[in-house]
Coordinates of C-alpha atoms in Angstrom, one line a residue:
Chain A
X1 CA 27.5 14.4 1.3
X2 CA 24.2 12.7 2.0
X3 CA 23.2 12.0 5.7
X4 CA 20.5 9.3 5.8
X5 CA 18.2 8.4 8.6
X6 CA 16.5 5.0 8.4
X7 CA 13.4 4.3 10.6
X8 CA 13.7 0.8 12.0
X9 CA 10.7 -1.5 11.9
X10 CA 10.3 -3.9 14.7
X11 CA 7.7 -6.2 16.4
X12 CA 7.9 -8.1 19.7
X13 CA 11.4 -6.8 20.4
X14 CA 12.8 -8.0 17.1
X15 CA 14.1 -6.0 14.1
X16 CA 12.1 -6.7 10.9
X17 CA 14.3 -7.7 7.8
X18 CA 12.9 -4.7 6.0
X19 CA 15.2 -2.3 7.9
X20 CA 18.4 -4.0 6.4
X21 CA 16.7 -3.6 3.0
X22 CA 16.4 0.2 3.6
X23 CA 20.1 0.1 4.4
X24 CA 20.9 -1.4 1.0
X25 CA 18.9 1.4 -0.6
X26 CA 20.8 4.0 1.5
X27 CA 24.1 2.5 0.5
X28 CA 23.0 3.1 -3.1
X29 CA 22.6 6.7 -2.3
X30 CA 25.9 6.8 -0.4
X31 CA 26.8 8.8 2.8
X32 CA 26.4 8.4 6.5
X33 CA 23.8 5.9 7.4
X34 CA 22.1 6.1 10.8
X35 CA 19.1 4.1 12.0
X36 CA 16.5 5.4 14.5
X37 CA 14.8 2.8 16.8
X38 CA 11.8 4.1 18.6
X39 CA 10.4 1.7 21.1
X40 CA 9.4 1.4 24.8
X41 CA 12.7 -0.4 25.4
X42 CA 14.9 -0.1 22.3
X43 CA 18.0 -1.7 23.7
X44 CA 17.8 -5.2 22.1
X45 CA 16.5 -3.9 18.8
X46 CA 19.1 -1.2 18.6
X47 CA 21.9 -3.8 19.3
X48 CA 20.5 -5.8 16.3
X49 CA 20.4 -2.6 14.1
X50 CA 24.0 -1.8 15.0
X51 CA 25.2 -5.2 13.6
X52 CA 23.8 -4.3 10.0
X53 CA 26.8 -3.7 7.7
X54 CA 27.1 -0.2 6.5
X55 CA 25.4 1.5 9.5
X56 CA 27.4 4.4 11.1
X57 CA 25.2 4.9 14.2
X58 CA 22.0 3.8 15.8
X59 CA 19.8 6.2 17.6
X60 CA 17.7 4.6 20.4
X61 CA 14.6 6.6 21.5
X62 CA 13.0 5.1 24.6
X63 CA 9.5 6.2 25.3
X64 CA 6.6 4.3 26.8
X65 CA 4.4 6.0 24.2
X66 CA 6.4 4.1 21.5
X67 CA 5.2 0.6 22.7
X68 CA 3.1 0.3 19.6
X69 CA 3.8 1.8 16.2
X70 CA 1.2 4.6 16.2
X71 CA 2.1 6.9 13.2
X72 CA 0.8 10.1 14.7
X73 CA 2.9 9.4 17.9
X74 CA 6.1 8.5 16.1
X75 CA 6.1 11.0 13.3
X76 CA 6.7 14.2 15.5
X77 CA 9.7 12.5 17.2
X78 CA 11.1 11.4 13.8
X79 CA 10.6 14.9 12.4
X80 CA 12.8 16.2 15.3
X81 CA 15.4 13.5 14.9
X82 CA 15.5 14.3 11.1
X83 CA 17.1 17.7 11.6
X84 CA 20.4 17.8 9.7
X85 CA 19.6 14.7 7.5
X86 CA 19.3 14.9 3.8
X87 CA 17.2 11.8 3.6
X88 CA 14.8 9.9 5.8
X89 CA 13.9 6.3 4.7
X90 CA 11.4 3.8 5.9
X91 CA 10.3 0.5 4.4
X92 CA 7.2 0.2 2.1
X93 CA 5.6 -2.2 4.5
X94 CA 2.3 -1.3 6.2
X95 CA 4.4 0.1 9.0
X96 CA 6.3 2.5 6.7
X97 CA 3.3 3.3 4.5
X98 CA 1.4 4.3 7.6
X99 CA 4.2 6.4 9.1
X100 CA 6.4 7.9 6.4
X101 CA 3.8 10.2 4.8
X102 CA 3.1 11.8 8.3
X103 CA 6.9 12.5 8.6
X104 CA 7.0 13.9 5.1
X105 CA 4.0 16.2 5.8
X106 CA 5.7 17.5 9.1
X107 CA 8.9 18.2 7.1
X108 CA 7.0 19.8 4.2
X109 CA 8.5 17.3 1.7
X110 CA 6.6 15.3 -0.9
X111 CA 7.3 11.6 -0.4
X112 CA 8.8 9.2 -3.0
X113 CA 7.0 6.0 -2.4
X114 CA 8.2 2.3 -3.2
X115 CA 11.7 3.3 -4.4
X116 CA 12.9 0.4 -6.7
X117 CA 16.2 1.9 -7.8
X118 CA 18.5 4.7 -6.8
X119 CA 19.7 6.7 -9.9
X120 CA 21.4 9.4 -7.8
X121 CA 21.1 11.0 -4.4
X122 CA 17.9 12.7 -5.6
X123 CA 16.7 10.7 -8.5
X124 CA 14.8 7.4 -8.1
X125 CA 12.7 5.0 -10.0
X126 CA 9.3 3.8 -8.7
X127 CA 6.4 1.8 -10.1
X128 CA 2.9 3.3 -10.8
X129 CA -0.3 1.8 -12.2
X130 CA 0.2 -1.6 -10.4
X131 CA 3.7 -1.8 -11.7
X132 CA 2.7 -1.4 -15.3
X133 CA 4.8 1.7 -15.7
X134 CA 8.1 2.7 -14.0
X135 CA 8.8 6.4 -13.5
X136 CA 11.9 8.3 -12.9
X137 CA 11.4 10.9 -10.1
X138 CA 13.5 13.7 -9.1
X139 CA 13.1 15.1 -5.6
X140 CA 14.2 18.7 -4.8
X141 CA 17.7 19.2 -3.2
X142 CA 16.6 22.1 -0.9
X143 CA 14.7 19.9 1.5
X144 CA 14.9 16.4 3.0
X145 CA 14.0 13.5 0.9
X146 CA 11.4 11.3 2.5
X147 CA 11.0 7.9 0.7
X148 CA 9.7 4.4 1.4
X149 CA 11.9 1.6 0.1
X150 CA 10.2 -1.2 -1.9
X151 CA 11.3 -4.2 0.2
X152 CA 10.9 -6.7 -2.7
X153 CA 13.5 -4.7 -4.9
X154 CA 16.3 -4.7 -2.4
X155 CA 18.4 -7.4 -0.8
X156 CA 19.0 -7.1 2.9
X157 CA 22.3 -5.7 3.8
X158 CA 24.5 -8.2 5.5
X159 CA 25.6 -8.5 9.2
X160 CA 29.1 -7.7 10.6
X161 CA 28.7 -4.1 11.4
X162 CA 29.4 -2.6 14.9
X163 CA 27.9 0.8 15.0
X164 CA 27.7 2.8 18.1
X165 CA 24.3 3.0 19.8
X166 CA 23.4 6.4 21.2
X167 CA 20.5 7.1 23.4
X168 CA 18.6 10.0 21.9
X169 CA 16.0 12.0 23.7
X170 CA 13.4 13.8 21.7
X171 CA 11.4 16.9 22.9
X172 CA 8.1 16.6 21.0
X173 CA 4.6 16.9 22.3
X174 CA 2.8 13.6 21.5
X175 CA -0.9 13.2 20.9
X176 CA -3.1 10.9 23.1
X177 CA -6.0 10.6 20.7
X178 CA -5.1 7.2 19.5
X179 CA -5.2 4.0 21.6
X180 CA -3.7 0.7 20.6
X181 CA -6.2 -2.1 21.5
X182 CA -4.8 -5.3 20.1
X183 CA -2.9 -7.0 17.4
X184 CA -4.2 -10.4 16.2
X185 CA -1.3 -12.2 14.4
X186 CA -1.9 -15.1 12.0
X187 CA 0.5 -17.4 13.9
X188 CA 2.5 -19.6 11.7
X189 CA 5.5 -21.8 11.9
X190 CA 6.1 -21.4 8.2
X191 CA 8.7 -19.0 6.8
X192 CA 7.6 -15.4 6.5
X193 CA 5.9 -14.7 3.3
X194 CA 7.9 -11.4 2.6
X195 CA 11.3 -12.8 3.2
X196 CA 10.9 -16.6 2.2
X197 CA 13.2 -17.7 -0.7
X198 CA 10.3 -20.0 -1.8
X199 CA 6.6 -19.3 -1.9
X200 CA 3.7 -21.5 -2.8
X201 CA 0.4 -19.6 -3.4
X202 CA -3.2 -20.9 -4.0
X203 CA -6.1 -19.1 -5.8
X204 CA -9.7 -19.4 -6.4
X205 CA -9.1 -22.7 -8.2
X206 CA -8.3 -24.4 -4.9
X207 CA -11.9 -24.4 -4.2
X208 CA -12.3 -24.2 -0.4
X209 CA -10.4 -23.6 2.8
X210 CA -10.2 -27.3 3.4
X211 CA -8.6 -27.9 0.0
X212 CA -6.0 -25.4 1.0
X213 CA -4.3 -28.1 2.9
X214 CA -2.8 -29.5 -0.2
X215 CA -1.1 -26.0 -0.7
X216 CA 0.2 -26.0 2.8
X217 CA 1.4 -29.6 2.5
X218 CA 3.4 -28.9 -0.8
X219 CA 4.8 -25.7 0.9
X220 CA 6.0 -27.6 3.9
X221 CA 7.7 -30.1 1.6
X222 CA 9.5 -27.2 -0.1
X223 CA 10.2 -25.3 3.0
X224 CA 8.2 -22.5 1.4
X225 CA 6.0 -19.7 2.7
X226 CA 2.4 -19.7 1.7
X227 CA 0.5 -17.0 -0.1
X228 CA -2.9 -16.5 -1.7
X229 CA -4.6 -14.6 -4.4
X230 CA -7.1 -11.9 -3.6
X231 CA -9.9 -14.3 -4.8
X232 CA -8.8 -16.9 -2.4
X233 CA -8.8 -14.5 0.5
X234 CA -12.1 -12.9 -0.5
X235 CA -13.7 -16.4 -0.6
X236 CA -12.6 -16.9 3.0
X237 CA -10.1 -19.8 2.2
X238 CA -7.3 -18.1 4.1
X239 CA -6.7 -14.8 6.1
X240 CA -6.0 -11.5 4.6
X241 CA -2.4 -11.3 5.6
X242 CA -1.6 -14.0 3.1
X243 CA -2.7 -12.0 0.1
X244 CA 0.0 -11.4 -2.6
X245 CA -0.6 -8.5 -5.0
X246 CA -0.9 -4.8 -5.5
X247 CA -3.1 -4.5 -2.5
X248 CA -1.5 -7.2 -0.5
X249 CA 2.1 -8.1 -0.2
X250 CA 4.7 -7.6 -2.9
X251 CA 7.2 -10.4 -2.8
X252 CA 10.3 -11.4 -4.6
X253 CA 11.2 -15.1 -3.7
X254 CA 13.6 -17.2 -5.8
X255 CA 10.8 -19.7 -6.5
X256 CA 7.1 -18.7 -6.8
X257 CA 4.6 -21.5 -7.4
X258 CA 1.1 -20.2 -8.3
X259 CA -1.5 -22.9 -8.1
X260 CA -5.0 -22.3 -9.3
X261 CA -4.3 -18.6 -9.8
X262 CA -5.5 -17.0 -13.1
X263 CA -3.0 -14.1 -12.8
X264 CA -5.0 -10.8 -12.6
X265 CA -3.0 -7.6 -13.1
X266 CA -3.1 -6.9 -9.4
X267 CA -1.8 -10.3 -8.5
X268 CA 1.1 -10.2 -11.0
X269 CA 2.2 -6.9 -9.5
X270 CA 2.9 -8.7 -6.3
X271 CA 5.2 -11.3 -8.0
X272 CA 6.9 -9.5 -10.9
X273 CA 10.3 -9.6 -9.3
X274 CA 10.2 -13.3 -8.3
X275 CA 13.2 -15.3 -9.7
X276 CA 11.4 -18.3 -11.2
X277 CA 7.5 -18.4 -11.5
X278 CA 5.9 -21.7 -11.9
X279 CA 2.2 -21.8 -12.8
X280 CA -0.2 -24.8 -12.4
X281 CA -3.6 -24.1 -13.9
X282 CA -6.2 -26.1 -15.7
X283 CA -6.9 -23.1 -18.2
X284 CA -4.3 -22.9 -20.8
X285 CA -5.4 -19.4 -21.7
X286 CA -4.9 -18.1 -18.1
X287 CA -2.8 -14.9 -18.0
X288 CA -0.5 -16.4 -15.4
X289 CA 1.2 -18.4 -18.2
X290 CA 2.3 -15.1 -19.8
X291 CA 4.6 -14.5 -16.9
X292 CA 5.4 -18.0 -15.8
X293 CA 8.9 -19.4 -16.5
X294 CA 7.5 -22.9 -16.3
X295 CA 3.8 -23.6 -16.9
X296 CA 1.9 -26.9 -16.5
X297 CA -1.7 -27.1 -17.7
X298 CA -3.8 -29.5 -15.7
X299 CA -5.9 -30.4 -12.6
X300 CA -4.2 -29.1 -9.5
X301 CA -5.8 -31.9 -7.5
X302 CA -3.9 -34.4 -9.4
X303 CA -0.7 -32.5 -10.1
X304 CA 0.0 -31.0 -6.6
X305 CA 0.0 -34.3 -4.7
X306 CA 1.9 -35.9 -7.4
X307 CA 4.4 -33.1 -7.3
X308 CA 4.8 -33.4 -3.6
X309 CA 5.4 -37.1 -3.9
X310 CA 8.1 -36.4 -6.5
X311 CA 10.1 -34.1 -4.2
Chain B
X1 CA -21.9 14.6 11.9
X2 CA -20.7 15.3 8.4
X3 CA -18.5 12.8 6.5
X4 CA -16.2 14.1 3.8
X5 CA -15.1 11.5 1.2
X6 CA -12.2 12.2 -1.0
X7 CA -13.2 10.7 -4.2
X8 CA -10.5 10.5 -6.9
X9 CA -11.0 9.7 -10.6
X10 CA -8.5 7.3 -12.1
X11 CA -8.0 5.1 -15.2
X12 CA -10.3 2.1 -14.7
X13 CA -8.6 -0.9 -12.9
X14 CA -9.4 -3.2 -15.9
X15 CA -7.5 -1.1 -18.4
X16 CA -4.1 -2.4 -19.3
X17 CA -2.2 0.9 -19.4
X18 CA 0.3 1.6 -22.1
X19 CA 3.4 3.7 -21.7
X20 CA 3.8 6.3 -24.5
X21 CA 6.7 5.3 -26.8
X22 CA 8.6 8.6 -26.1
X23 CA 8.4 8.0 -22.4
X24 CA 6.4 11.1 -21.7
X25 CA 3.5 9.5 -19.9
X26 CA 0.9 6.8 -20.2
X27 CA -1.8 6.8 -22.7
X28 CA -5.0 8.3 -21.1
X29 CA -6.8 9.6 -24.2
X30 CA -10.0 7.6 -24.9
X31 CA -9.2 5.3 -21.9
X32 CA -12.1 4.5 -19.5
X33 CA -12.1 6.5 -16.3
X34 CA -13.7 5.4 -13.1
X35 CA -13.7 6.1 -9.3
X36 CA -10.7 4.8 -7.5
X37 CA -11.9 1.4 -6.2
X38 CA -10.8 2.2 -2.7
X39 CA -12.7 5.5 -2.8
X40 CA -15.9 3.8 -3.8
X41 CA -15.4 1.7 -0.7
X42 CA -14.9 4.9 1.4
X43 CA -18.1 6.4 0.0
X44 CA -20.0 3.1 0.6
X45 CA -18.9 3.2 4.2
X46 CA -19.9 6.8 4.6
X47 CA -23.3 6.0 3.2
X48 CA -23.8 3.0 5.6
X49 CA -22.8 5.3 8.5
X50 CA -25.5 7.7 7.4
X51 CA -28.0 4.9 7.1
X52 CA -27.2 3.9 10.7
X53 CA -27.8 7.4 11.8
X54 CA -24.1 8.0 12.8
X55 CA -23.7 10.6 10.0
X56 CA -26.2 13.2 8.8
X57 CA -24.5 14.3 5.6
X58 CA -22.0 12.7 3.1
X59 CA -20.0 15.0 0.9
X60 CA -17.9 13.8 -1.9
X61 CA -14.9 16.0 -2.9
X62 CA -12.5 15.6 -5.8
X63 CA -9.5 17.6 -7.2
X64 CA -9.6 17.1 -11.0
X65 CA -9.9 18.9 -14.3
X66 CA -13.2 20.6 -15.3
X67 CA -14.4 17.5 -17.2
X68 CA -14.6 15.4 -13.9
X69 CA -18.3 16.5 -13.2
X70 CA -19.8 13.2 -14.4
X71 CA -17.5 11.4 -11.9
X72 CA -18.9 13.5 -9.0
X73 CA -22.4 12.9 -10.3
X74 CA -21.8 9.2 -10.0
X75 CA -20.8 9.7 -6.4
X76 CA -24.0 11.7 -5.9
X77 CA -26.0 8.9 -7.7
X78 CA -24.5 6.4 -5.3
X79 CA -26.0 8.5 -2.5
X80 CA -23.8 11.4 -1.5
X81 CA -25.7 14.5 -0.4
X82 CA -23.5 17.0 -2.2
X83 CA -20.3 17.4 -4.0
X84 CA -17.3 19.8 -4.1
X85 CA -15.2 19.9 -7.2
X86 CA -11.8 21.7 -6.8
X87 CA -10.9 22.3 -10.4
X88 CA -7.2 21.9 -11.2
X89 CA -5.5 21.5 -14.6
X90 CA -2.4 19.4 -14.1
X91 CA -1.8 16.3 -11.9
X92 CA -1.6 17.1 -8.1
X93 CA 0.8 15.2 -5.9
X94 CA -0.4 13.8 -2.5
X95 CA 1.1 16.6 -0.3
X96 CA -0.6 19.2 -2.5
X97 CA -3.9 17.3 -2.4
X98 CA -3.7 16.9 1.4
X99 CA -3.1 20.7 1.7
X100 CA -6.0 21.4 -0.6
X101 CA -8.3 18.9 1.3
X102 CA -7.4 20.6 4.6
X103 CA -8.7 23.8 3.2
X104 CA -12.1 22.1 2.6
X105 CA -12.0 20.6 6.0
X106 CA -11.5 24.0 7.6
X107 CA -14.6 25.2 5.8
X108 CA -16.9 22.1 6.2
X109 CA -15.7 20.9 9.7
X110 CA -16.5 17.3 9.1
X111 CA -16.5 14.7 12.0
X112 CA -14.8 12.2 9.8
X113 CA -12.9 11.9 6.6
X114 CA -13.0 8.7 4.7
X115 CA -10.7 8.0 1.7
X116 CA -9.1 5.1 -0.1
X117 CA -5.8 3.8 1.2
X118 CA -4.2 4.4 -2.2
X119 CA -5.1 5.6 -5.7
X120 CA -4.5 2.9 -8.3
X121 CA -2.8 5.4 -10.7
X122 CA 0.0 6.8 -8.7
X123 CA -0.1 4.0 -6.0
X124 CA 1.4 6.5 -3.6
X125 CA -0.6 5.7 -0.4
X126 CA 0.2 9.0 1.3
X127 CA -2.7 11.5 1.1
X128 CA -4.8 10.3 4.0
X129 CA -1.8 10.1 6.3
X130 CA -0.6 13.6 5.2
X131 CA -4.0 15.0 5.7
X132 CA -4.3 13.7 9.3
X133 CA -0.8 15.1 10.0
X134 CA -1.5 18.5 8.7
X135 CA -5.0 18.5 10.4
X136 CA -3.4 17.4 13.7
X137 CA -6.0 14.6 14.0
X138 CA -5.8 10.7 14.4
X139 CA -5.5 8.5 11.4
X140 CA -6.5 4.8 10.9
X141 CA -5.2 3.5 7.7
X142 CA -6.0 0.2 5.9
X143 CA -9.3 -0.1 7.5
X144 CA -11.1 -3.5 7.3
X145 CA -13.8 -2.7 9.8
X146 CA -15.1 0.6 11.3
X147 CA -17.3 1.0 14.4
X148 CA -18.3 4.4 15.6
X149 CA -19.7 5.2 19.1
X150 CA -19.3 7.9 21.6
X151 CA -17.3 10.2 19.4
X152 CA -14.6 7.5 18.9
X153 CA -13.9 5.1 16.0
X154 CA -12.7 1.6 16.6
X155 CA -11.0 0.4 13.5
X156 CA -9.5 -3.0 12.6
X157 CA -6.6 -2.4 10.3
X158 CA -5.1 -4.8 7.8
X159 CA -1.4 -4.7 8.6
X160 CA 1.4 -7.1 7.5
X161 CA 1.5 -8.9 10.9
X162 CA -2.3 -9.5 10.9
X163 CA -5.3 -7.5 12.2
X164 CA -4.5 -4.4 14.5
X165 CA -7.3 -2.7 16.4
X166 CA -7.1 1.1 17.0
X167 CA -9.3 3.2 19.0
X168 CA -9.3 6.8 17.8
X169 CA -10.9 10.1 18.8
X170 CA -13.1 11.9 16.2
X171 CA -12.6 13.9 14.0
X172 CA -10.2 11.5 12.3
X173 CA -9.0 10.3 8.9
X174 CA -9.8 6.7 8.1
X175 CA -8.4 5.1 4.9
X176 CA -10.1 2.1 3.5
X177 CA -8.8 -1.3 2.5
X178 CA -10.4 -3.7 0.0
X179 CA -12.4 -5.8 2.5
X180 CA -14.1 -3.1 4.4
X181 CA -17.3 -3.4 2.3
X182 CA -18.8 -4.2 -1.1
X183 CA -19.8 -0.9 -2.8
X184 CA -23.5 -0.7 -4.0
X185 CA -24.5 -0.5 -7.6
X186 CA -26.0 2.7 -8.9
X187 CA -29.7 2.6 -9.9
X188 CA -31.1 4.5 -12.8
X189 CA -33.6 6.7 -10.8
X190 CA -30.7 7.7 -8.6
X191 CA -28.8 9.0 -11.6
X192 CA -31.7 11.2 -12.5
X193 CA -32.0 12.4 -8.8
X194 CA -28.2 13.1 -8.7
X195 CA -28.6 15.7 -11.4
X196 CA -30.4 18.1 -9.0
X197 CA -28.0 17.6 -6.1
X198 CA -25.7 20.4 -5.2
X199 CA -22.3 20.4 -6.8
X200 CA -20.0 23.2 -5.9
X201 CA -17.1 24.2 -8.0
X202 CA -14.0 25.8 -6.6
X203 CA -11.0 26.8 -8.7
X204 CA -7.8 25.3 -7.2
X205 CA -6.1 28.8 -7.0
X206 CA -8.9 30.1 -4.9
X207 CA -8.1 27.7 -2.1
X208 CA -4.9 29.5 -1.3
X209 CA -2.8 26.3 -1.1
X210 CA 0.9 27.0 -0.3
X211 CA 3.5 25.3 -2.4
X212 CA 3.2 23.4 -5.5
X213 CA 4.3 20.0 -6.7
X214 CA 7.9 19.2 -5.7
X215 CA 8.6 16.0 -7.5
X216 CA 9.6 16.1 -11.1
X217 CA 8.8 13.0 -13.3
X218 CA 11.3 12.9 -16.1
X219 CA 10.6 9.5 -17.7
X220 CA 8.0 6.8 -18.0
X221 CA 9.1 3.3 -19.0
X222 CA 7.2 0.0 -19.3
X223 CA 8.4 -2.6 -16.8
X224 CA 11.2 -5.0 -17.8
X225 CA 9.6 -7.8 -19.7
X226 CA 10.1 -11.5 -18.4
X227 CA 11.5 -13.7 -21.0
X228 CA 8.9 -16.2 -22.4
X229 CA 8.8 -19.3 -20.3
X230 CA 8.4 -23.0 -21.3
X231 CA 5.4 -25.3 -20.9
X232 CA 5.9 -28.8 -19.5
X233 CA 3.5 -31.6 -20.0
X234 CA 3.6 -33.4 -16.7
X235 CA 5.0 -33.5 -13.2
X236 CA 8.3 -35.4 -13.9
X237 CA 9.1 -32.7 -16.7
X238 CA 8.3 -29.9 -14.1
X239 CA 10.6 -31.5 -11.6
X240 CA 13.5 -31.9 -14.0
X241 CA 12.9 -28.3 -15.2
X242 CA 13.2 -27.0 -11.6
X243 CA 16.3 -29.2 -11.1
X244 CA 18.0 -27.9 -14.2
X245 CA 17.5 -24.3 -12.8
X246 CA 19.0 -25.5 -9.6
X247 CA 15.8 -24.9 -7.6
X248 CA 15.4 -28.3 -6.3

């Protein structure tokens, strides 16, 4: 039977929803599911992880060196913890993408990135070429499977679990070559882009940073998170962490409203799994209309305020 | 200091790739090939560090079939001092690529390795991290800004939560994100000059890389198609369409 270790993602003492999504993928594999929480003080995060439904045990690793998620510091500890496990999963967020290949290299396993579906314990589907092809990949059964779980493809496992929390100590020599300096967060009261059920995004068509206020205003009316195309980010209208696409965030909200976004391949990759896509664009030939469920051709500066008023 | 740039050749990012009807792969015959966009950014950054006097030499290295020489010549024309071509037949997965790059590192002893955060063909986002691990050196992935001084690199990383700054000891592996820089265009005289720059060829088998590819790809499929949507003519129609879907 499979024995699956999930590496918890957390920030500021709180568990990231990506962890519960990894649990859903682990449930699809089947077997014992354990979560490892590595932190300076893992107590509160481990308690949160223990409440996720389907989790058998939480391993809490306290170490001052784990205060910040430095991949080369975490990986040797995880490689030790992974002994006896058939699978090691992490989320395909920047945290997991940075860390999991290091774990894989230490275990001598090739990594399966961005698992979309689980076919069997060692067979998975994942996207390549910006999501324009889906491949079926089989990992060998004679070594641990290391994989990142594509967060947009999985719903978070629910609460209601009551797993035991075990303090784990790990003997590993940790490097001191990397120093964390700071994290500048784009502070926002709006719903988190990656977990929001509704997202409103603006593109180059919005025209300026000032004009983005109409996007924010509509989003607030809808209770939506706010995203942006690469063009809008490159033009300096909004910060990088709002970028949706192959090289930004991949999201799957119930409702996605693309405003002034033409729909380049790399952007479409980020929204392919959205429930309903609404496109508002003045160019009737824009590729975004090929994927939109509801399209409206027209001037966004007239349509968006009108839409906000109608809500 | 030497900088090694891992420089992969991929299907050009503007190409709309097609899955073969029998599911055996994607159509690559006659399709335009280019440098992986993130690797172009890595090479640009290496060249800028040389221009600032931080680096003395920039080496581009690729693992690719024999016909990839023009790809490396492009890297030389952009400004790299020399190139290393590890000649391999089939596709190489990231762990194997990292093991092969480590062999080049052992020989060349670079002070810094720069590479893209991911290749736009396999979208794996693994090789740089695996290389740093096998090498036992620091990594700074998704770099948006790199400053080098006193044998350390200060790197601003583009992470989901915002911008993270790490300070790492060299040698290290840095993987580039899109906004690190704008790669330069290649000028015609530089294409001529690149023809006389050194390009070393190494058969993959001669590197003595342990293990082969582990993952078996059994099937390629196009992504599920979204059903054709509807066009509405004004805001009231849009609102009622959203209401009928239960979204408002």
